[in-house]
CSV table of C-alpha atoms and ligand atoms in Angstrom, one decimal:
chain,number,residue,atom,x,y,z
A,2,MET,CA,-15.8,-4.6,7.9
A,3,ARG,CA,-19.3,-5.0,9.2
A,4,LEU,CA,-21.5,-2.4,7.0
A,5,SER,CA,-23.3,-0.6,9.9
A,6,ARG,CA,-20.2,-0.2,11.7
A,7,TYR,CA,-18.7,1.2,8.5
A,8,PHE,CA,-18.6,5.2,7.4
A,9,LEU,CA,-19.6,4.6,3.9
A,10,PRO,CA,-21.7,7.8,2.8
A,11,VAL,CA,-23.1,7.0,-0.6
A,12,LEU,CA,-24.9,8.9,-2.8
A,13,LYS,CA,-28.1,7.8,-4.2
A,14,GLU,CA,-28.2,10.6,-7.2
A,15,ASP,CA,-25.3,11.7,-9.4
A,16,PRO,CA,-23.9,15.4,-7.8
A,17,SER,CA,-24.1,18.0,-9.8
A,18,GLU,CA,-20.6,19.3,-9.4
A,19,ALA,CA,-19.3,16.2,-11.3
A,20,GLN,CA,-18.7,16.1,-14.9
A,21,ILE,CA,-17.1,12.9,-15.8
A,22,VAL,CA,-17.9,9.1,-15.0
A,23,SER,CA,-15.1,8.5,-12.2
A,24,HIS,CA,-15.6,12.1,-10.8
A,25,LYS,CA,-19.7,10.8,-10.3
A,26,LEU,CA,-19.1,7.5,-8.9
A,27,MET,CA,-16.1,8.6,-6.7
A,28,LEU,CA,-18.3,10.5,-5.1
A,29,ARG,CA,-21.7,8.6,-4.7
A,30,ALA,CA,-19.8,5.2,-3.4
A,31,GLY,CA,-18.3,7.7,-0.9
A,32,MET,CA,-14.7,7.6,-1.7
A,33,ILE,CA,-14.2,11.2,-2.0
A,34,ARG,CA,-15.4,14.4,-0.2
A,35,GLN,CA,-14.3,17.9,-2.3
A,36,GLN,CA,-12.7,20.2,0.6
A,37,ALA,CA,-11.6,23.3,-1.2
A,38,ALA,CA,-11.2,23.2,-5.3
A,39,GLY,CA,-9.4,20.4,-6.2
A,40,ILE,CA,-8.4,19.5,-2.3
A,41,TYR,CA,-10.4,16.2,-1.7
A,42,ALA,CA,-10.6,14.2,1.8
A,43,TRP,CA,-10.3,10.5,1.4
A,44,LEU,CA,-13.0,8.5,3.1
A,45,PRO,CA,-12.3,5.2,4.4
A,46,LEU,CA,-13.6,3.2,0.7
A,47,GLY,CA,-11.3,5.9,-1.3
A,48,LEU,CA,-8.3,5.6,0.8
A,49,LYS,CA,-8.5,1.6,0.5
A,50,VAL,CA,-8.0,2.1,-2.9
A,51,LEU,CA,-5.1,4.3,-3.1
A,52,ARG,CA,-3.3,2.1,-0.2
A,53,ASN,CA,-3.6,-0.7,-2.6
A,54,ILE,CA,-2.4,1.2,-5.8
A,55,GLU,CA,0.5,2.8,-3.5
A,56,ARG,CA,1.5,-0.9,-2.6
A,57,ILE,CA,1.6,-2.1,-6.4
A,58,VAL,CA,3.8,1.2,-7.3
A,59,ARG,CA,5.7,0.6,-4.0
A,60,GLU,CA,6.5,-3.2,-4.7
A,61,GLU,CA,7.4,-2.4,-8.8
A,62,GLN,CA,10.0,0.5,-7.1
A,63,ASN,CA,11.4,-1.7,-5.1
A,64,ARG,CA,11.9,-4.4,-7.7
A,65,ALA,CA,13.7,-2.1,-9.9
A,66,GLY,CA,16.1,-1.3,-7.5
A,67,ALA,CA,14.4,2.0,-6.6
A,68,ILE,CA,15.3,2.8,-2.6
A,69,GLU,CA,11.9,4.7,-0.8
A,70,VAL,CA,12.8,7.6,1.0
A,71,LEU,CA,10.3,10.5,2.1
A,72,MET,CA,10.9,14.0,1.7
A,73,PRO,CA,8.6,16.9,3.2
A,74,THR,CA,5.5,18.6,1.2
A,75,ILE,CA,7.5,21.9,2.5
A,76,GLN,CA,10.2,23.3,0.9
A,77,SER,CA,12.7,26.4,1.3
A,78,ALA,CA,12.5,28.7,-1.9
A,79,ASP,CA,16.5,29.2,-1.2
A,80,LEU,CA,16.5,25.3,-2.9
A,81,TRP,CA,14.5,26.3,-6.0
A,82,ARG,CA,16.5,29.9,-6.6
A,83,GLU,CA,19.9,27.7,-7.1
A,84,SER,CA,18.4,26.2,-9.8
A,85,GLY,CA,16.6,29.0,-11.6
A,86,ARG,CA,13.3,27.5,-11.5
A,87,TYR,CA,11.5,29.6,-8.1
A,88,ASP,CA,10.9,32.2,-10.7
A,89,ALA,CA,10.3,29.8,-14.1
A,90,TYR,CA,7.7,27.8,-11.9
A,91,GLY,CA,5.2,30.5,-11.9
A,92,PRO,CA,1.9,30.7,-10.1
A,93,GLU,CA,1.0,27.2,-10.2
A,94,MET,CA,3.6,27.0,-7.0
A,95,LEU,CA,2.1,27.8,-3.7
A,96,ARG,CA,4.0,30.1,-1.8
A,97,PHE,CA,4.1,31.3,1.4
A,98,LEU,CA,6.2,33.1,4.6
A,99,ASP,CA,7.0,31.4,7.7
A,100,ARG,CA,6.6,33.3,10.9
A,101,HIS,CA,10.8,34.7,10.4
A,102,GLU,CA,9.5,35.8,6.8
A,103,ARG,CA,11.6,33.1,4.9
A,104,GLU,CA,10.0,32.0,1.8
A,105,MET,CA,8.2,28.7,1.7
A,106,LEU,CA,6.6,26.5,-0.9
A,107,TYR,CA,4.4,23.0,-1.2
A,108,GLY,CA,6.4,21.3,-3.2
A,109,PRO,CA,5.1,20.3,-6.9
A,110,THR,CA,8.1,18.3,-7.3
A,111,ASN,CA,11.4,16.9,-5.5
A,112,GLU,CA,14.3,17.5,-8.3
A,113,GLU,CA,16.2,20.1,-6.3
A,114,MET,CA,16.0,19.1,-2.9
A,115,ILE,CA,16.8,15.2,-4.3
A,116,THR,CA,19.9,17.0,-5.6
A,117,ALA,CA,20.6,19.0,-2.5
A,118,ILE,CA,20.4,15.3,-0.8
A,119,PHE,CA,22.2,13.4,-3.1
A,120,ARG,CA,25.0,16.4,-3.2
A,121,ASP,CA,25.4,16.7,0.7
A,122,ASN,CA,25.8,13.1,1.2
A,123,VAL,CA,27.7,11.1,-1.9
A,124,ARG,CA,31.4,11.7,-2.7
A,125,SER,CA,32.8,8.8,-5.0
A,126,TYR,CA,31.3,7.1,-8.1
A,127,ARG,CA,31.1,4.0,-6.0
A,128,ASP,CA,27.9,5.5,-5.1
A,129,LEU,CA,26.5,5.2,-8.2
A,130,PRO,CA,24.1,4.3,-9.7
A,131,LYS,CA,21.1,5.3,-7.3
A,132,ASN,CA,17.6,5.2,-7.6
A,133,LEU,CA,15.5,7.4,-5.0
A,134,TYR,CA,12.1,7.4,-5.0
A,135,HIS,CA,9.4,8.6,-2.7
A,136,ILE,CA,5.4,8.9,-2.5
A,137,GLN,CA,4.2,11.9,-1.4
A,138,TRP,CA,1.5,14.9,-1.3
A,139,LYS,CA,2.5,17.3,-4.0
A,140,PHE,CA,0.7,20.7,-4.9
A,141,ARG,CA,0.1,22.7,-7.9
A,142,ASP,CA,-2.7,25.4,-8.3
A,143,GLU,CA,-3.4,24.8,-11.5
A,144,THR,CA,-5.4,26.9,-13.5
A,145,ARG,CA,-8.7,24.3,-13.7
A,146,PRO,CA,-8.8,21.9,-11.1
A,147,ARG,CA,-11.3,19.7,-12.4
A,148,PHE,CA,-12.3,15.7,-12.7
A,149,GLY,CA,-12.0,14.9,-9.1
A,150,VAL,CA,-8.3,13.5,-8.6
A,151,MET,CA,-7.6,13.5,-12.2
A,152,ARG,CA,-6.6,17.2,-11.9
A,153,GLY,CA,-6.3,18.3,-8.1
A,154,ARG,CA,-4.1,20.8,-6.9
A,155,GLU,CA,-3.4,18.3,-4.3
A,156,PHE,CA,-2.3,14.8,-5.1
A,157,LEU,CA,-0.2,12.0,-4.2
A,158,MET,CA,2.4,11.0,-6.7
A,159,LYS,CA,5.7,8.6,-6.8
A,160,ASP,CA,8.4,10.6,-7.7
A,161,ALA,CA,11.9,8.4,-8.2
A,162,TYR,CA,14.8,9.9,-9.1
A,163,SER,CA,17.9,8.0,-10.8
A,164,PHE,CA,21.9,9.3,-10.3
A,165,ASP,CA,24.5,7.6,-13.3
A,166,LEU,CA,28.0,8.1,-14.0
A,167,ASP,CA,27.5,8.4,-17.5
A,168,ALA,CA,24.7,8.9,-20.1
A,169,GLU,CA,24.6,4.9,-21.4
A,170,ALA,CA,24.2,4.3,-17.5
A,171,ALA,CA,21.5,6.7,-17.1
A,172,LYS,CA,19.6,5.3,-20.1
A,173,LYS,CA,19.6,1.8,-18.5
A,174,SER,CA,18.3,3.8,-15.1
A,175,TYR,CA,15.9,5.2,-17.4
A,176,ASP,CA,14.6,1.6,-19.3
A,177,ALA,CA,14.3,0.0,-16.1
A,178,MET,CA,11.9,2.6,-14.5
A,179,PHE,CA,10.1,2.3,-18.1
A,180,VAL,CA,10.0,-1.9,-17.4
A,181,ALA,CA,8.8,-1.4,-13.8
A,182,TYR,CA,6.3,1.1,-15.2
A,183,LEU,CA,4.8,-1.4,-17.9
A,184,ARG,CA,4.7,-3.9,-14.8
A,185,THR,CA,2.6,-1.6,-12.5
A,186,PHE,CA,0.1,-0.3,-14.7
A,187,ALA,CA,-0.5,-4.1,-15.9
A,188,ARG,CA,-0.8,-5.6,-12.5
A,189,LEU,CA,-3.5,-2.8,-12.3
A,190,GLY,CA,-5.5,-4.3,-14.8
A,191,MET,CA,-4.7,-1.2,-17.2
A,192,VAL,CA,-3.3,-1.2,-21.1
A,193,ALA,CA,-0.6,2.4,-20.7
A,194,VAL,CA,0.2,3.3,-23.6
A,195,PRO,CA,3.9,4.7,-23.5
A,196,VAL,CA,4.1,8.0,-25.9
A,197,ARG,CA,6.9,10.3,-26.7
A,198,ALA,CA,6.3,13.4,-24.9
A,199,PRO,CA,8.4,16.8,-25.0
A,200,THR,CA,10.2,17.5,-21.9
A,201,GLY,CA,8.2,20.6,-20.5
A,202,PRO,CA,9.3,22.5,-17.2
A,203,ILE,CA,11.3,19.1,-16.2
A,204,GLY,CA,14.0,20.0,-18.9
A,205,GLY,CA,15.6,17.3,-21.3
A,206,ASN,CA,16.5,14.6,-23.7
A,207,LEU,CA,14.5,12.1,-23.4
A,208,SER,CA,10.8,11.3,-22.1
A,209,HIS,CA,8.1,9.3,-22.2
A,210,GLU,CA,4.0,9.8,-20.9
A,211,PHE,CA,2.1,6.7,-20.3
A,212,HIS,CA,-1.2,7.1,-21.2
A,213,ILE,CA,-4.7,4.8,-20.5
A,214,LEU,CA,-7.0,4.5,-23.2
A,215,ALA,CA,-10.1,6.1,-22.0
A,216,ASP,CA,-12.9,8.1,-23.7
A,217,THR,CA,-12.8,11.0,-21.3
A,218,GLY,CA,-9.0,11.3,-21.4
A,219,GLU,CA,-7.6,14.9,-21.6
A,220,SER,CA,-4.9,14.4,-24.6
A,221,GLU,CA,-5.2,12.9,-28.0
A,222,VAL,CA,-3.2,10.2,-28.6
A,223,PHE,CA,-1.8,8.8,-32.1
A,224,TYR,CA,0.0,5.4,-32.6
A,225,ASP,CA,0.8,2.5,-34.6
A,226,ALA,CA,-1.5,-0.2,-34.5
A,227,ALA,CA,0.9,-2.9,-33.9
A,228,LEU,CA,1.0,-1.8,-30.6
A,229,GLU,CA,-2.4,-3.6,-29.8
A,230,GLN,CA,0.0,-6.5,-30.4
A,231,ILE,CA,1.4,-6.4,-27.1
A,232,GLY,CA,-0.7,-7.6,-24.3
A,233,LEU,CA,-0.9,-6.9,-21.1
A,234,ALA,CA,0.8,-10.2,-19.7
A,235,GLU,CA,3.8,-9.4,-21.5
A,236,MET,CA,3.9,-6.1,-20.1
A,237,GLU,CA,3.7,-7.4,-16.4
A,238,ALA,CA,6.1,-10.3,-17.1
A,239,ALA,CA,8.1,-7.3,-18.7
A,240,THR,CA,11.9,-7.5,-17.1
A,241,PRO,CA,15.0,-5.6,-18.1
A,242,GLY,CA,16.7,-6.4,-22.0
A,243,SER,CA,13.3,-7.8,-22.5
A,244,ALA,CA,12.6,-7.4,-26.6
A,245,VAL,CA,9.3,-5.2,-25.3
A,246,VAL,CA,11.0,-2.4,-24.0
A,247,ASP,CA,13.1,-1.9,-27.5
A,248,ARG,CA,9.9,-2.8,-29.2
A,249,LEU,CA,7.4,-0.2,-27.1
A,250,GLN,CA,10.1,2.5,-27.2
A,251,SER,CA,10.1,1.8,-31.2
A,252,ILE,CA,6.4,1.9,-31.9
A,253,TYR,CA,5.0,5.3,-32.9
A,254,ALA,CA,2.7,7.0,-30.5
A,255,MET,CA,2.6,10.8,-30.0
A,256,GLU,CA,0.3,13.3,-28.1
A,257,GLN,CA,-1.6,15.4,-31.0
A,258,GLU,CA,0.5,18.6,-30.0
A,259,GLU,CA,3.8,16.8,-31.3
A,260,HIS,CA,2.0,14.3,-33.7
A,261,GLU,CA,1.3,17.6,-35.8
A,262,LYS,CA,4.7,18.7,-36.0
A,263,VAL,CA,5.4,15.3,-37.9
A,264,THR,CA,5.3,16.2,-41.4
A,265,ASP,CA,6.6,12.8,-43.2
A,266,CYS,CA,4.3,10.1,-41.2
A,267,PRO,CA,6.1,7.6,-40.3
A,268,VAL,CA,2.8,5.1,-40.0
A,269,PRO,CA,0.7,4.4,-43.2
A,270,ALA,CA,-2.7,6.2,-42.6
A,271,ASP,CA,-4.6,2.7,-41.7
A,272,GLN,CA,-2.3,1.8,-39.6
A,273,LEU,CA,-2.6,4.8,-37.2
A,274,ARG,CA,-5.0,4.9,-34.6
A,275,LYS,CA,-6.5,8.0,-32.6
A,276,ARG,CA,-7.6,7.6,-28.7
A,277,ARG,CA,-8.0,9.6,-25.9
A,278,GLY,CA,-5.7,9.0,-23.2
A,279,ILE,CA,-5.2,10.0,-19.5
A,280,GLU,CA,-1.5,10.5,-18.4
A,281,VAL,CA,-0.9,8.3,-15.7
A,282,GLY,CA,2.6,8.5,-15.5
A,283,HIS,CA,5.7,10.7,-16.6
A,284,ILE,CA,9.5,9.6,-17.2
A,285,PHE,CA,12.3,11.8,-18.1
A,286,TYR,CA,16.0,11.3,-18.7
A,287,PHE,CA,17.4,15.1,-18.2
A,288,GLY,CA,20.9,14.4,-18.0
A,289,THR,CA,23.1,16.7,-15.8
A,290,LYS,CA,20.7,20.2,-15.7
A,291,TYR,CA,20.3,19.4,-12.3
A,292,THR,CA,23.8,18.6,-11.0
A,293,GLN,CA,25.3,21.6,-12.9
A,294,ALA,CA,23.2,24.1,-11.9
A,295,MET,CA,23.6,23.2,-8.4
A,296,GLY,CA,26.4,22.1,-7.7
A,297,CYS,CA,26.3,18.1,-7.7
A,298,THR,CA,29.2,16.5,-8.0
A,299,VAL,CA,31.2,13.3,-7.1
A,300,GLN,CA,34.8,11.9,-7.7
A,301,GLY,CA,35.4,10.0,-10.3
A,302,PRO,CA,37.9,6.6,-10.2
A,303,ASP,CA,40.9,8.8,-11.8
A,304,GLY,CA,40.1,11.5,-9.2
A,305,GLN,CA,38.1,13.9,-11.7
A,306,VAL,CA,34.8,15.9,-11.0
A,307,LEU,CA,31.6,14.6,-12.9
A,308,TYR,CA,28.7,15.5,-12.6
A,309,PRO,CA,25.9,12.6,-12.3
A,310,GLU,CA,23.3,12.4,-14.7
A,311,MET,CA,20.2,12.3,-13.8
A,312,GLY,CA,16.7,11.0,-14.6
A,313,SER,CA,13.4,11.7,-12.8
A,314,TYR,CA,9.8,9.2,-12.9
A,315,GLY,CA,6.7,10.2,-12.1
A,316,ILE,CA,3.3,8.1,-11.2
A,317,GLY,CA,0.4,10.0,-10.4
A,318,VAL,CA,-1.1,7.6,-7.4
A,319,SER,CA,-4.1,9.3,-6.5
A,320,ARG,CA,-5.3,10.5,-10.4
A,321,LEU,CA,-4.9,6.3,-11.1
A,322,VAL,CA,-7.5,5.8,-8.5
A,323,GLY,CA,-9.9,7.7,-11.3
A,324,GLY,CA,-8.4,6.8,-14.2
A,325,ILE,CA,-8.7,3.0,-13.5
A,326,ILE,CA,-12.9,3.8,-12.8
A,327,GLU,CA,-13.3,5.9,-16.2
A,328,ALA,CA,-11.2,2.6,-17.6
A,329,SER,CA,-13.6,0.0,-15.9
A,330,HIS,CA,-17.0,1.2,-14.8
A,331,ASP,CA,-20.6,-0.2,-16.0
A,332,ALA,CA,-24.1,1.9,-16.2
A,333,SER,CA,-24.5,0.5,-12.4
A,334,GLY,CA,-21.1,1.4,-11.2
A,335,ILE,CA,-17.4,1.0,-10.9
A,336,ILE,CA,-15.6,-2.6,-11.7
A,337,TRP,CA,-12.8,-2.8,-9.7
A,338,PRO,CA,-9.9,-5.1,-11.1
A,339,ASP,CA,-8.8,-7.8,-8.5
A,340,ALA,CA,-5.6,-6.3,-7.6
A,341,VAL,CA,-6.9,-2.3,-6.2
A,342,ALA,CA,-10.4,-3.7,-5.1
A,343,PRO,CA,-11.4,-2.4,-1.1
A,344,PHE,CA,-12.6,-5.6,-0.3
A,345,GLN,CA,-12.5,-8.5,-2.3
A,346,VAL,CA,-16.0,-10.4,-0.9
A,347,GLY,CA,-19.1,-8.0,-0.7
A,348,LEU,CA,-21.2,-10.1,1.8
A,349,ILE,CA,-25.2,-9.3,1.5
A,350,ASN,CA,-27.5,-11.0,4.1
A,351,LEU,CA,-30.7,-10.5,2.8
A,352,ARG,CA,-32.8,-10.9,5.9
A,353,VAL,CA,-31.5,-9.6,9.3
A,354,ASP,CA,-34.9,-10.1,10.7
A,355,ASP,CA,-34.7,-14.0,10.9
A,356,ALA,CA,-32.5,-15.7,13.0
A,357,LYS,CA,-31.1,-18.6,10.9
A,358,CYS,CA,-30.0,-16.1,8.3
A,359,ALA,CA,-28.3,-14.2,10.4
A,360,ASP,CA,-26.7,-17.0,11.9
A,361,ALA,CA,-25.5,-18.5,8.8
A,362,ALA,CA,-23.9,-15.0,7.7
A,363,ASP,CA,-22.0,-14.1,10.7
A,364,GLU,CA,-20.2,-17.9,10.5
A,365,LEU,CA,-19.6,-17.0,6.8
A,366,PHE,CA,-18.2,-13.1,7.7
A,367,ALA,CA,-16.0,-15.1,10.1
A,368,ARG,CA,-14.6,-17.7,8.1
A,369,LEU,CA,-14.1,-15.2,5.3
A,370,ASN,CA,-12.0,-13.3,8.0
A,371,LEU,CA,-10.1,-16.4,9.1
A,372,ALA,CA,-9.2,-17.0,5.6
A,373,GLY,CA,-7.6,-13.8,5.0
A,374,ILE,CA,-10.3,-12.8,2.4
A,375,ASP,CA,-11.3,-8.9,2.8
A,376,THR,CA,-14.8,-8.7,3.1
A,377,LEU,CA,-17.2,-6.2,3.2
A,378,TYR,CA,-20.7,-7.6,4.9
A,379,ASP,CA,-24.4,-5.6,4.6
A,380,ASP,CA,-25.7,-7.0,8.3
A,381,ARG,CA,-27.9,-3.7,8.1
A,382,ASP,CA,-31.5,-3.8,7.8
A,383,GLU,CA,-32.6,-2.5,4.7
A,384,ARG,CA,-34.0,-3.5,1.4
A,385,GLY,CA,-32.6,-6.6,-1.1
A,386,GLY,CA,-32.0,-3.9,-3.6
A,387,ALA,CA,-30.9,-1.4,-1.8
A,388,LYS,CA,-27.7,-3.8,-0.7
A,389,PHE,CA,-27.6,-4.7,-4.3
A,390,ALA,CA,-27.2,-1.5,-5.7
A,391,THR,CA,-24.7,-0.6,-2.8
A,392,MET,CA,-22.6,-3.4,-3.6
A,393,ASP,CA,-22.8,-3.2,-7.7
A,394,LEU,CA,-21.8,1.1,-6.9
A,395,ILE,CA,-18.8,0.4,-5.2
A,396,GLY,CA,-17.4,-2.5,-7.2
A,397,VAL,CA,-16.9,-5.4,-5.3
A,398,PRO,CA,-15.6,-7.6,-7.6
A,399,THR,CA,-17.8,-11.5,-5.7
A,400,HIS,CA,-21.1,-10.8,-4.1
A,401,VAL,CA,-22.3,-13.4,-1.6
A,402,THR,CA,-26.3,-13.3,-0.7
A,403,ILE,CA,-27.3,-15.3,1.9
A,404,GLY,CA,-31.5,-15.6,2.4
A,405,PRO,CA,-33.7,-18.2,3.3
A,406,LYS,CA,-35.1,-20.0,0.1
A,407,GLY,CA,-30.7,-20.7,-0.6
A,408,LEU,CA,-30.5,-21.9,3.1
A,409,ASP,CA,-32.8,-24.7,2.9
A,410,LYS,CA,-31.0,-26.2,-0.4
A,411,GLY,CA,-27.5,-25.5,1.6
A,412,VAL,CA,-26.4,-22.8,-1.5
A,413,VAL,CA,-25.5,-19.5,-1.4
A,414,GLU,CA,-25.5,-16.9,-4.6
A,415,VAL,CA,-22.2,-15.9,-5.6
A,416,LYS,CA,-22.3,-13.1,-8.2
A,417,ASP,CA,-19.6,-11.9,-10.2
A,418,ARG,CA,-19.5,-8.2,-10.5
A,419,LYS,CA,-17.9,-7.8,-13.9
A,420,THR,CA,-19.8,-10.3,-15.8
A,421,GLY,CA,-23.0,-10.2,-13.8
A,422,ALA,CA,-22.9,-14.0,-13.7
A,423,LYS,CA,-24.5,-15.3,-11.1
A,424,GLU,CA,-24.2,-19.1,-9.7
A,425,GLU,CA,-25.2,-21.1,-6.9
A,426,MET,CA,-23.3,-22.5,-4.7
A,427,SER,CA,-22.4,-24.4,-1.3
A,428,VAL,CA,-20.5,-22.5,1.5
A,429,GLU,CA,-17.3,-25.0,1.1
A,430,ALA,CA,-17.6,-25.0,-2.4
A,431,LEU,CA,-17.3,-20.9,-2.1
A,432,MET,CA,-14.4,-20.5,0.0
A,433,ASN,CA,-12.7,-23.3,-2.2
A,434,LYS,CA,-13.1,-20.6,-5.3
A,435,LEU,CA,-12.0,-17.8,-3.7
A,436,THR,CA,-9.1,-19.7,-1.8
A,437,ALA,CA,-8.2,-21.3,-5.2
A,438,ARG,CA,-8.0,-17.5,-6.7
A,439,ARG,CA,-6.0,-16.0,-4.5
A,440,ALA,CA,-3.2,-19.0,-5.5
B,21,5CA,N1,9.1,15.1,-11.6
B,21,5CA,C1,8.1,15.0,-12.6
B,21,5CA,C2,8.8,13.2,-12.7
B,21,5CA,S1,9.0,12.6,-11.2
B,21,5CA,C3,7.2,15.4,-12.6
B,21,5CA,O1,6.6,15.7,-11.5
B,21,5CA,N2,6.2,14.2,-13.7
B,21,5CA,S2,4.9,15.4,-14.0
B,21,5CA,O2,4.6,16.6,-14.3
B,21,5CA,O3,4.3,14.6,-15.4
B,21,5CA,O4,4.0,14.5,-12.9
B,21,5CA,C4,3.5,12.8,-12.8
B,21,5CA,C5,2.8,12.3,-12.9
B,21,5CA,O5,1.5,12.9,-11.8
B,21,5CA,C6,1.8,13.1,-14.2
B,21,5CA,O6,2.0,11.9,-15.2
B,21,5CA,C7,0.1,12.8,-13.5
B,21,5CA,O7,-0.2,11.0,-14.1
B,21,5CA,C8,-0.1,13.3,-11.9
B,21,5CA,N3,0.3,14.5,-12.2
B,21,5CA,C9,0.2,15.7,-12.7
B,21,5CA,N4,-0.2,16.7,-12.2
B,21,5CA,C10,-1.2,16.3,-11.6
B,21,5CA,C11,-2.8,16.9,-11.2
B,21,5CA,N5,-3.1,17.8,-11.4
B,21,5CA,N6,-3.6,16.0,-9.9
B,21,5CA,C12,-3.2,14.7,-10.7
B,21,5CA,N7,-2.4,14.4,-10.8
B,21,5CA,C13,-1.3,14.4,-11.4
């Protein structure tokens, strides 16, 4: 993409509306613009990152055997009356009437709808187990929408729903999602700590929240230092039944509220760690709560009537964009992990007025495109300093600069955004480096 033709409205100054670094950087890097409190438009750069995260989430859901569907954002109040949650959910639910004065709502989550779909389409125990998921916008009229996309009112969530014949099978489905979450967050370049959680309004018996550790996190997490021994590589390689799942589920990790209730602390004080965390995922096993309330049954092997055991599994896809920035930035801007970066390479032509530079940069841009390396090419008539600052701000992993001095020597300058290390190399060497990294 040529920057001269792109839509990248970067801001030089920190916007006053933002309190935390990810919100500031998302506004400055032209990723999002607020349209109403807690409601954002995603501009091209932000959308690219959102889509990259979505893709990794989807791949890991599919790998775990979940099947993608797409349910609507708008739901009927009748559905929620069946479960009893229409009144219970309170003012966080956005409610409205259609032209026939039917009560409607913008879905904050989808347990009711998926249970109704299952009830109306599945008859036999032979069709179980099933795990259905979608990636769809949700609305919660939060009392204090804040921190940009981290606590929005409209936000993108991946939510999966499992149906099993008995509690034992349901725990297997739960563990399969637990594994998918470890792999997903590790692939995004994040250590996410699974903490035992209370189940709240979703209800149920077993629940874990996944927290990215960052100083600006909304919650306080207590955990056993043994957790720090488990590395990203081990999480990314986790498979169902692997020992890391048991280890992680048995290691002590709780949010402050729960931790305070524990009178006899199972971790020696010098082993206990306290950090702030951002909740990026939440999984629940809640048994037959919704299937019973909504009359969702299947016929068992002996003709008996069974209520499927359910779990639900959420990932805050749009929250992750902010969460990753909180965990990965410096004073100059964002540092994207390769897997989610909006572009892999930022190509800077230092002298657009110099025909030799312009030709070399155009040619390299064409080669990068041909090799399938997503490149943002700064071909604008701007000072070098401003171009470097923009690339640093938007966090592209590799910066390649073409200038007259280097060209005379037959080299370009290559900078690693994360380490700041710079080296000069030929275009051939650069192409080899970039294609080798991808392989
Ligand atoms: N139905 C269950 C799981 S499918 C559920 O709704 N769980 S949840 O309430 O915990 O939400 C799942 C995830 O969505 C959270 O872990 C969080 O990452 C994200 N999320 C929740 N509320 C918001 C919000 N206001 N803004 C951004 N992300 C949010």
